[in-house]
mmCIF file of C-alpha atoms and ligand atoms in Angstrom:
data_model
loop_
_atom_site.group_PDB
_atom_site.id
_atom_site.type_symbol
_atom_site.label_atom_id
_atom_site.label_comp_id
_atom_site.label_asym_id
_atom_site.label_seq_id
_atom_site.Cartn_x
_atom_site.Cartn_y
_atom_site.Cartn_z
ATOM 1 C CA MET A 1 0.000 0.000 0.000
ATOM 2 C CA ARG A 2 1.223 3.475 -0.831
ATOM 3 C CA LYS A 3 1.207 5.942 2.029
ATOM 4 C CA GLU A 4 -1.417 8.745 2.066
ATOM 5 C CA VAL A 5 0.386 12.082 2.086
ATOM 6 C CA VAL A 6 0.018 15.778 1.487
ATOM 7 C CA LEU A 7 2.600 17.201 -0.916
ATOM 8 C CA VAL A 8 4.006 20.705 -0.360
ATOM 9 C CA THR A 9 6.160 22.216 -3.111
ATOM 10 C CA GLY A 10 8.339 25.261 -2.423
ATOM 11 C CA ALA A 11 8.639 23.968 1.143
ATOM 12 C CA ASN A 12 11.491 26.313 2.105
ATOM 13 C CA GLY A 13 9.615 29.435 1.071
ATOM 14 C CA GLU A 14 7.994 31.759 3.549
ATOM 15 C CA VAL A 15 4.493 30.274 3.192
ATOM 16 C CA GLY A 16 5.934 26.753 3.269
ATOM 17 C CA HIS A 17 7.442 27.302 6.710
ATOM 18 C CA GLY A 18 4.174 28.304 8.355
ATOM 19 C CA LEU A 19 2.055 25.827 6.446
ATOM 20 C CA ILE A 20 4.236 22.782 7.157
ATOM 21 C CA THR A 21 4.310 23.649 10.847
ATOM 22 C CA HIS A 22 0.487 23.647 10.930
ATOM 23 C CA LEU A 23 0.082 20.554 8.773
ATOM 24 C CA ALA A 24 2.479 18.615 10.975
ATOM 25 C CA ARG A 25 0.680 19.791 14.093
ATOM 26 C CA SER A 26 -2.739 18.823 12.723
ATOM 27 C CA LYS A 27 -1.458 15.344 11.780
ATOM 28 C CA ARG A 28 -4.100 15.185 9.020
ATOM 29 C CA ASN A 29 -1.696 13.431 6.698
ATOM 30 C CA ALA A 30 2.019 12.810 6.539
ATOM 31 C CA VAL A 31 3.819 15.699 4.842
ATOM 32 C CA VAL A 32 6.049 15.147 1.820
ATOM 33 C CA ALA A 33 7.984 18.362 1.232
ATOM 34 C CA MET A 34 9.721 19.304 -1.988
ATOM 35 C CA ASP A 35 12.158 22.113 -2.732
ATOM 36 C CA LEU A 36 15.076 22.882 -5.026
ATOM 37 C CA GLN A 37 17.319 23.617 -2.039
ATOM 38 C CA PRO A 38 18.075 21.392 0.969
ATOM 39 C CA LEU A 39 15.250 21.596 3.506
ATOM 40 C CA ASP A 40 15.579 24.090 6.333
ATOM 41 C CA PRO A 41 16.658 21.878 9.278
ATOM 42 C CA ALA A 42 13.861 23.419 11.391
ATOM 43 C CA LEU A 43 11.332 21.769 9.052
ATOM 44 C CA THR A 44 12.988 18.353 8.876
ATOM 45 C CA PRO A 45 11.317 16.849 11.973
ATOM 46 C CA LEU A 46 7.922 18.048 10.714
ATOM 47 C CA CYS A 47 8.095 16.260 7.369
ATOM 48 C CA ASP A 48 7.689 12.583 6.698
ATOM 49 C CA ARG A 49 9.892 12.827 3.624
ATOM 50 C CA PHE A 50 11.837 15.549 1.888
ATOM 51 C CA ILE A 51 12.513 15.434 -1.809
ATOM 52 C CA GLN A 52 15.146 17.811 -3.091
ATOM 53 C CA GLY A 53 14.369 18.448 -6.711
ATOM 54 C CA ASP A 54 12.818 20.480 -9.447
ATOM 55 C CA ILE A 55 9.090 20.604 -10.248
ATOM 56 C CA LEU A 56 10.192 20.615 -13.901
ATOM 57 C CA ASP A 57 11.707 17.146 -13.444
ATOM 58 C CA THR A 58 8.899 14.907 -14.695
ATOM 59 C CA MET A 59 10.862 11.730 -13.885
ATOM 60 C CA LEU A 60 11.075 12.795 -10.278
ATOM 61 C CA LEU A 61 7.352 13.604 -10.167
ATOM 62 C CA GLY A 62 6.653 10.189 -11.720
ATOM 63 C CA ARG A 63 8.553 8.563 -8.873
ATOM 64 C CA LEU A 64 6.353 10.400 -6.386
ATOM 65 C CA VAL A 65 3.257 8.864 -7.979
ATOM 66 C CA SER A 66 4.650 5.379 -7.616
ATOM 67 C CA GLU A 67 5.623 5.895 -3.986
ATOM 68 C CA PHE A 68 2.793 7.905 -2.452
ATOM 69 C CA GLU A 69 -0.954 8.264 -2.488
ATOM 70 C CA ILE A 70 -1.080 12.041 -2.669
ATOM 71 C CA ARG A 71 -4.395 13.247 -1.228
ATOM 72 C CA GLU A 72 -3.671 16.933 -1.385
ATOM 73 C CA ILE A 73 -1.145 19.218 -3.054
ATOM 74 C CA PHE A 74 -0.161 22.664 -1.793
ATOM 75 C CA HIS A 75 1.753 24.009 -4.770
ATOM 76 C CA LEU A 76 3.716 26.921 -3.334
ATOM 77 C CA ALA A 77 6.832 26.904 -5.529
ATOM 78 C CA SER A 78 7.144 29.933 -7.791
ATOM 79 C CA LEU A 79 9.474 32.649 -9.011
ATOM 80 C CA LEU A 80 8.175 35.986 -7.677
ATOM 81 C CA SER A 81 7.427 39.144 -9.619
ATOM 82 C CA THR A 82 10.681 41.123 -9.519
ATOM 83 C CA ARG A 83 12.900 38.111 -10.079
ATOM 84 C CA ALA A 84 10.657 36.898 -12.891
ATOM 85 C CA GLU A 85 11.189 40.152 -14.797
ATOM 86 C CA PHE A 86 14.924 39.412 -15.027
ATOM 87 C CA THR A 87 14.352 35.937 -16.464
ATOM 88 C CA PRO A 88 10.823 35.941 -17.906
ATOM 89 C CA GLU A 89 11.165 32.709 -19.883
ATOM 90 C CA ALA A 90 12.664 30.825 -16.939
ATOM 91 C CA ALA A 91 9.843 32.214 -14.786
ATOM 92 C CA HIS A 92 7.311 30.939 -17.291
ATOM 93 C CA ARG A 93 8.891 27.493 -17.140
ATOM 94 C CA VAL A 94 8.859 27.336 -13.349
ATOM 95 C CA ASN A 95 5.536 29.083 -12.774
ATOM 96 C CA VAL A 96 3.510 27.639 -15.643
ATOM 97 C CA GLU A 97 5.180 24.413 -16.789
ATOM 98 C CA GLY A 98 5.896 23.497 -13.163
ATOM 99 C CA THR A 99 2.241 24.038 -12.261
ATOM 100 C CA LEU A 100 1.127 22.069 -15.307
ATOM 101 C CA ASN A 101 3.353 19.160 -14.237
ATOM 102 C CA LEU A 102 1.753 19.161 -10.813
ATOM 103 C CA LEU A 103 -1.771 19.416 -12.212
ATOM 104 C CA ARG A 104 -0.975 16.414 -14.402
ATOM 105 C CA LEU A 105 0.308 14.562 -11.347
ATOM 106 C CA ALA A 106 -2.933 15.446 -9.538
ATOM 107 C CA VAL A 107 -5.024 14.088 -12.424
ATOM 108 C CA GLU A 108 -3.034 10.875 -12.440
ATOM 109 C CA GLN A 109 -3.418 10.527 -8.685
ATOM 110 C CA SER A 110 -7.166 11.244 -8.957
ATOM 111 C CA HIS A 111 -7.472 8.409 -11.470
ATOM 112 C CA TRP A 112 -5.589 5.969 -9.252
ATOM 113 C CA GLN A 113 -7.630 6.914 -6.222
ATOM 114 C CA GLY A 114 -11.009 7.232 -7.964
ATOM 115 C CA ARG A 115 -11.604 10.540 -6.210
ATOM 116 C CA ALA A 116 -10.538 14.130 -6.825
ATOM 117 C CA VAL A 117 -7.183 15.111 -5.398
ATOM 118 C CA GLN A 118 -7.245 18.551 -3.845
ATOM 119 C CA PHE A 119 -4.920 21.119 -5.412
ATOM 120 C CA ILE A 120 -4.415 24.302 -3.399
ATOM 121 C CA TYR A 121 -2.828 27.071 -5.415
ATOM 122 C CA PRO A 122 -1.733 30.453 -4.076
ATOM 123 C CA SER A 123 -2.184 33.109 -6.729
ATOM 124 C CA SER A 124 -1.528 36.781 -6.120
ATOM 125 C CA ILE A 125 -2.638 40.391 -6.476
ATOM 126 C CA ALA A 126 -0.083 40.338 -9.311
ATOM 127 C CA ALA A 127 -2.830 38.711 -11.411
ATOM 128 C CA TYR A 128 -4.393 42.182 -11.571
ATOM 129 C CA GLY A 129 -3.180 44.904 -13.878
ATOM 130 C CA LEU A 130 -4.484 48.437 -13.553
ATOM 131 C CA PRO A 131 -3.392 50.669 -16.404
ATOM 132 C CA SER A 132 -2.343 53.710 -14.323
ATOM 133 C CA LEU A 133 -2.027 55.071 -10.825
ATOM 134 C CA ALA A 134 -5.150 57.163 -11.426
ATOM 135 C CA ALA A 135 -7.072 54.014 -12.412
ATOM 136 C CA LYS A 136 -5.755 52.223 -9.307
ATOM 137 C CA GLN A 137 -6.878 55.041 -7.028
ATOM 138 C CA ALA A 138 -10.267 55.272 -8.714
ATOM 139 C CA ALA A 139 -10.779 51.471 -8.598
ATOM 140 C CA GLY A 140 -10.270 51.204 -4.818
ATOM 141 C CA CYS A 141 -11.308 47.741 -3.674
ATOM 142 C CA VAL A 142 -11.381 45.302 -6.603
ATOM 143 C CA ARG A 143 -13.223 42.030 -7.109
ATOM 144 C CA GLU A 144 -11.756 38.811 -8.480
ATOM 145 C CA ASP A 145 -12.975 39.264 -12.042
ATOM 146 C CA ASP A 146 -11.949 42.886 -12.549
ATOM 147 C CA TRP A 147 -8.802 44.346 -14.093
ATOM 148 C CA SER A 148 -7.288 41.060 -15.232
ATOM 149 C CA HIS A 149 -4.559 42.441 -17.504
ATOM 150 C CA PRO A 150 -1.353 41.862 -15.542
ATOM 151 C CA THR A 151 1.808 43.666 -16.654
ATOM 152 C CA THR A 152 4.375 41.278 -15.147
ATOM 153 C CA MET A 153 5.421 37.809 -16.298
ATOM 154 C CA TYR A 154 4.680 36.517 -12.786
ATOM 155 C CA GLY A 155 1.182 38.055 -12.889
ATOM 156 C CA CYS A 156 0.532 36.554 -16.342
ATOM 157 C CA ASN A 157 1.753 33.188 -15.049
ATOM 158 C CA LYS A 158 -0.481 33.321 -11.972
ATOM 159 C CA LEU A 159 -3.566 34.342 -13.948
ATOM 160 C CA TYR A 160 -2.981 31.654 -16.561
ATOM 161 C CA CYS A 161 -2.471 28.988 -13.900
ATOM 162 C CA GLU A 162 -5.787 30.006 -12.346
ATOM 163 C CA HIS A 163 -7.318 29.224 -15.754
ATOM 164 C CA LEU A 164 -5.375 25.968 -16.001
ATOM 165 C CA GLY A 165 -6.755 24.980 -12.613
ATOM 166 C CA ARG A 166 -10.283 25.634 -13.850
ATOM 167 C CA TYR A 167 -9.584 23.570 -16.976
ATOM 168 C CA TYR A 168 -8.201 20.597 -15.015
ATOM 169 C CA SER A 169 -10.994 20.877 -12.507
ATOM 170 C CA ARG A 170 -13.953 21.189 -14.896
ATOM 171 C CA HIS A 171 -13.080 20.580 -18.527
ATOM 172 C CA TYR A 172 -10.147 18.161 -18.670
ATOM 173 C CA ARG A 173 -10.249 16.057 -21.855
ATOM 174 C CA GLN A 174 -13.784 17.213 -22.510
ATOM 175 C CA LEU A 175 -13.901 15.498 -25.903
ATOM 176 C CA ALA A 176 -12.938 12.038 -24.647
ATOM 177 C CA VAL A 177 -15.441 9.273 -25.418
ATOM 178 C CA GLU A 178 -15.517 8.198 -21.782
ATOM 179 C CA PRO A 179 -16.139 11.277 -19.620
ATOM 180 C CA ASP A 180 -13.327 11.819 -17.141
ATOM 181 C CA THR A 181 -14.884 11.542 -13.696
ATOM 182 C CA ALA A 182 -11.946 11.988 -11.342
ATOM 183 C CA HIS A 183 -11.168 15.664 -11.887
ATOM 184 C CA VAL A 184 -8.801 17.704 -9.775
ATOM 185 C CA ASP A 185 -10.370 19.649 -6.875
ATOM 186 C CA PHE A 186 -8.606 22.936 -7.670
ATOM 187 C CA ARG A 187 -8.909 25.742 -5.109
ATOM 188 C CA CYS A 188 -7.075 29.028 -5.408
ATOM 189 C CA LEU A 189 -6.423 32.055 -3.222
ATOM 190 C CA ARG A 190 -5.247 35.412 -4.459
ATOM 191 C CA PHE A 191 -2.870 36.643 -1.770
ATOM 192 C CA PRO A 192 -1.926 40.258 -1.113
ATOM 193 C CA GLY A 193 1.668 41.070 -0.083
ATOM 194 C CA LEU A 194 2.625 38.754 2.771
ATOM 195 C CA ILE A 195 4.616 39.764 5.853
ATOM 196 C CA SER A 196 6.309 37.122 7.934
ATOM 197 C CA ALA A 197 8.416 37.574 11.047
ATOM 198 C CA GLU A 198 10.233 34.284 10.510
ATOM 199 C CA THR A 199 11.409 34.561 6.914
ATOM 200 C CA LEU A 200 12.153 37.216 4.318
ATOM 201 C CA PRO A 201 10.679 36.860 0.842
ATOM 202 C CA THR A 202 13.054 36.842 -2.107
ATOM 203 C CA GLY A 203 12.414 38.408 -5.465
ATOM 204 C CA GLY A 204 8.984 39.961 -4.871
ATOM 205 C CA THR A 205 7.823 43.524 -5.474
ATOM 206 C CA SER A 206 5.783 43.833 -2.285
ATOM 207 C CA ASP A 207 8.955 42.901 -0.380
ATOM 208 C CA TYR A 208 9.553 46.482 0.810
ATOM 209 C CA GLY A 209 7.021 45.864 3.617
ATOM 210 C CA PRO A 210 8.777 42.891 5.234
ATOM 211 C CA GLU A 211 12.241 44.233 4.302
ATOM 212 C CA MET A 212 11.612 47.509 6.146
ATOM 213 C CA LEU A 213 10.551 45.641 9.292
ATOM 214 C CA HIS A 214 13.412 43.137 9.285
ATOM 215 C CA ALA A 215 16.020 45.849 8.566
ATOM 216 C CA ALA A 216 14.767 47.904 11.527
ATOM 217 C CA ALA A 217 14.843 44.861 13.815
ATOM 218 C CA ARG A 218 18.435 44.164 12.743
ATOM 219 C CA GLY A 219 19.425 47.793 13.339
ATOM 220 C CA GLU A 220 20.129 48.340 9.628
ATOM 221 C CA SER A 221 19.094 51.297 7.499
ATOM 222 C CA TYR A 222 16.679 50.621 4.633
ATOM 223 C CA ALA A 223 16.117 52.399 1.322
ATOM 224 C CA CYS A 224 12.503 51.751 0.357
ATOM 225 C CA PHE A 225 12.148 51.292 -3.411
ATOM 226 C CA VAL A 226 8.619 52.723 -3.660
ATOM 227 C CA ARG A 227 7.076 56.112 -2.862
ATOM 228 C CA GLU A 228 5.814 56.789 0.633
ATOM 229 C CA ASP A 229 2.218 56.939 -0.669
ATOM 230 C CA ALA A 230 2.409 53.603 -2.564
ATOM 231 C CA ARG A 231 -0.453 51.510 -1.218
ATOM 232 C CA LEU A 232 -0.995 47.746 -1.372
ATOM 233 C CA PRO A 233 -3.050 45.192 0.522
ATOM 234 C CA PHE A 234 -1.042 43.053 2.964
ATOM 235 C CA MET A 235 -1.517 40.085 5.250
ATOM 236 C CA ALA A 236 0.439 38.666 8.186
ATOM 237 C CA MET A 237 1.754 35.148 7.581
ATOM 238 C CA PRO A 238 -0.387 33.388 10.239
ATOM 239 C CA ASP A 239 -3.483 34.620 8.399
ATOM 240 C CA ALA A 240 -2.081 33.450 5.048
ATOM 241 C CA VAL A 241 -1.622 29.951 6.483
ATOM 242 C CA LYS A 242 -5.046 30.101 8.115
ATOM 243 C CA SER A 243 -6.679 31.005 4.797
ATOM 244 C CA LEU A 244 -4.962 28.113 2.981
ATOM 245 C CA LEU A 245 -6.121 25.657 5.633
ATOM 246 C CA MET A 246 -9.647 27.100 5.722
ATOM 247 C CA LEU A 247 -10.014 26.904 1.959
ATOM 248 C CA SER A 248 -8.668 23.372 1.961
ATOM 249 C CA GLY A 249 -11.123 22.353 4.703
ATOM 250 C CA ALA A 250 -14.183 24.031 3.146
ATOM 251 C CA PRO A 251 -16.916 21.682 1.918
ATOM 252 C CA ARG A 252 -16.807 21.595 -1.883
ATOM 253 C CA GLU A 253 -20.494 22.380 -2.201
ATOM 254 C CA ARG A 254 -20.008 25.692 -0.373
ATOM 255 C CA LEU A 255 -17.555 26.967 -2.973
ATOM 256 C CA THR A 256 -19.123 29.181 -5.618
ATOM 257 C CA ARG A 257 -15.794 30.020 -7.260
ATOM 258 C CA LEU A 258 -12.406 28.450 -7.863
ATOM 259 C CA VAL A 259 -10.431 31.640 -7.198
ATOM 260 C CA TYR A 260 -10.909 33.719 -4.050
ATOM 261 C CA ASN A 261 -9.396 37.019 -2.964
ATOM 262 C CA VAL A 262 -8.252 37.127 0.645
ATOM 263 C CA THR A 263 -6.849 40.158 2.433
ATOM 264 C CA SER A 264 -6.355 41.707 5.854
ATOM 265 C CA PHE A 265 -5.331 45.379 5.671
ATOM 266 C CA SER A 266 -4.115 47.954 3.175
ATOM 267 C CA LEU A 267 -1.198 50.191 4.033
ATOM 268 C CA SER A 268 0.927 52.764 2.260
ATOM 269 C CA ALA A 269 4.698 52.370 2.490
ATOM 270 C CA GLY A 270 4.707 55.458 4.736
ATOM 271 C CA GLU A 271 2.166 53.856 7.074
ATOM 272 C CA ILE A 272 4.288 50.706 7.263
ATOM 273 C CA TYR A 273 7.261 52.880 8.127
ATOM 274 C CA ARG A 274 5.331 54.581 10.943
ATOM 275 C CA LEU A 275 4.280 51.208 12.420
ATOM 276 C CA VAL A 276 7.887 50.012 12.199
ATOM 277 C CA ALA A 277 9.266 53.238 13.706
ATOM 278 C CA ARG A 278 6.863 53.018 16.646
ATOM 279 C CA ALA A 279 8.373 49.661 17.562
ATOM 280 C CA PHE A 280 11.956 50.484 16.533
ATOM 281 C CA PRO A 281 12.343 54.248 17.093
ATOM 282 C CA THR A 282 15.904 54.261 15.722
ATOM 283 C CA ALA A 283 14.783 52.737 12.384
ATOM 284 C CA GLU A 284 16.435 54.549 9.493
ATOM 285 C CA VAL A 285 14.241 54.423 6.397
ATOM 286 C CA THR A 286 14.584 56.562 3.300
ATOM 287 C CA PHE A 287 12.262 56.527 0.315
ATOM 288 C CA GLN A 288 14.181 56.130 -2.937
ATOM 289 C CA PRO A 289 11.577 55.001 -5.489
ATOM 290 C CA ASP A 290 12.734 52.809 -8.323
ATOM 291 C CA ALA A 291 10.495 53.978 -11.185
ATOM 292 C CA LYS A 292 10.149 50.519 -12.704
ATOM 293 C CA ARG A 293 9.313 48.585 -9.539
ATOM 294 C CA GLN A 294 7.052 51.477 -8.536
ATOM 295 C CA ALA A 295 5.174 51.058 -11.837
ATOM 296 C CA ILE A 296 4.528 47.394 -10.961
ATOM 297 C CA VAL A 297 3.133 48.371 -7.555
ATOM 298 C CA ASP A 298 1.014 51.067 -9.240
ATOM 299 C CA SER A 299 -0.512 48.374 -11.469
ATOM 300 C CA TRP A 300 -1.640 46.293 -8.452
ATOM 301 C CA PRO A 301 -4.830 47.209 -6.596
ATOM 302 C CA GLU A 302 -4.674 49.164 -3.353
ATOM 303 C CA ASP A 303 -7.338 46.932 -1.822
ATOM 304 C CA ILE A 304 -9.114 43.716 -2.780
ATOM 305 C CA ASP A 305 -12.654 42.597 -2.115
ATOM 306 C CA ASP A 306 -12.681 39.263 -0.285
ATOM 307 C CA SER A 307 -16.435 39.139 0.360
ATOM 308 C CA ALA A 308 -16.819 35.899 -1.643
ATOM 309 C CA ALA A 309 -14.347 34.095 0.651
ATOM 310 C CA ARG A 310 -16.110 35.516 3.698
ATOM 311 C CA ALA A 311 -19.537 34.420 2.434
ATOM 312 C CA ASP A 312 -18.585 30.976 1.104
ATOM 313 C CA TRP A 313 -16.188 29.615 3.702
ATOM 314 C CA GLY A 314 -16.262 32.060 6.575
ATOM 315 C CA TRP A 315 -12.922 33.730 5.869
ATOM 316 C CA GLN A 316 -11.940 36.376 8.378
ATOM 317 C CA PRO A 317 -8.387 37.460 9.183
ATOM 318 C CA ASP A 318 -7.237 37.370 12.808
ATOM 319 C CA TYR A 319 -4.846 40.282 12.368
ATOM 320 C CA ASP A 320 -5.595 43.856 11.365
ATOM 321 C CA ALA A 321 -2.531 46.083 10.854
ATOM 322 C CA GLN A 322 -2.243 47.145 14.482
ATOM 323 C CA ARG A 323 -2.592 43.649 15.887
ATOM 324 C CA ALA A 324 -0.277 42.196 13.222
ATOM 325 C CA PHE A 325 2.534 44.541 14.263
ATOM 326 C CA ASP A 326 1.875 44.600 18.024
ATOM 327 C CA GLU A 327 1.132 40.937 18.664
ATOM 328 C CA TYR A 328 2.914 39.035 15.913
ATOM 329 C CA LEU A 329 5.466 40.858 13.760
ATOM 330 C CA VAL A 330 7.280 43.056 16.269
ATOM 331 C CA PRO A 331 7.593 40.514 19.117
ATOM 332 C CA ALA A 332 8.630 37.733 16.744
ATOM 333 C CA VAL A 333 11.238 39.716 14.743
ATOM 334 C CA THR A 334 12.609 41.144 17.978
ATOM 335 C CA ARG A 335 13.073 37.609 19.348
ATOM 336 C CA ARG A 336 14.492 36.450 16.055
ATOM 337 C CA TYR A 337 17.302 39.036 15.929
ATOM 338 C CA ALA A 338 17.854 39.390 19.699
ATOM 339 C CA SER A 339 20.754 36.986 19.675
ATOM 340 C CA GLU A 340 22.451 38.678 16.716
ATOM 341 C CA PRO A 341 24.739 41.645 17.449
ATOM 342 C CA ALA A 342 23.397 44.983 16.064
ATOM 343 C CA ARG A 343 25.107 46.035 12.811
HETATM 344 C C1 LIG B 401 5.494 39.587 -5.191
HETATM 345 O O1 LIG B 401 5.719 40.743 -4.802
HETATM 346 O O2 LIG B 401 5.876 39.135 -6.262
HETATM 347 C C2 LIG B 401 4.656 38.706 -4.298
HETATM 348 C C3 LIG B 401 3.225 38.795 -4.660
HETATM 349 C C4 LIG B 401 2.496 40.073 -4.469
HETATM 350 O O3 LIG B 401 2.661 37.832 -5.084
HETATM 351 N N1 LIG B 401 4.840 39.059 -2.944
#
């Protein structure tokens, strides 16, 4: 008998850390973690197996099918928006072909098991594309189906993979003589910028939020690459993990959509700075906008409407901005860097 497991790709990433900790604690299923890099030793005891490898390696994914009965896939691996702009074709391979490989694996597993394998996919506010700052300010809080003309490769990848998920979930091989009954149970969240106290993101465009906080906690100065009035929606990492687990646990019949916005609070870069400076009064932050990264932020909405998630599966964040900083981010980053000498 193959062992029933939940597969987490991109295990070392910032969402992976929080998610694996919760999955291990809940003991729902054994966790098989996958990442390109060796697993963070802190995660090792929480995972049943770690597979170091590439989601583009179809041989490796084939081996997974033969070894495990994968009940659920959290596909977190991706190349974020800023990094993807430097290598757009490589980003397309990782973000789209990698996702396609995992959707194919999910279909195969669904066939073996005679039931739909759940596929949880984090998409992003990058899937939106507002044509100008004026349009962004006029749009305010946007719904899932609005403004879907992303300007970044990462945003295009995320939006397309949302469509791929719908295809694999509802229309896979629709012309086959025998209708395919074991479709993938695809469920997707569009995340705002995420802020974690434990890890720093790499290669994103909303990274100025977490970077400002971590720099202040380390006693380092920080040059923020967007204007002080640049505004984006954000979420503290515990809420991001909570939303993934809530969506995964929601009864299928309650879901009226495949893609759901989730958010917690919207802040300008200046407001983030003021929250950081309240906790770390010696924080040295300057605003030195990079016109090109600023343009990406200007194309993302300043707020997103998550009423569908609230109505369908009871989504509600635990942390507003104040609580996120006071009760999670500041205490945890302070602890994290306390043992390191100030630079
Ligand atoms: C990025 O900045 O690329 C990510 C995202 C908004 O998905 N943090």
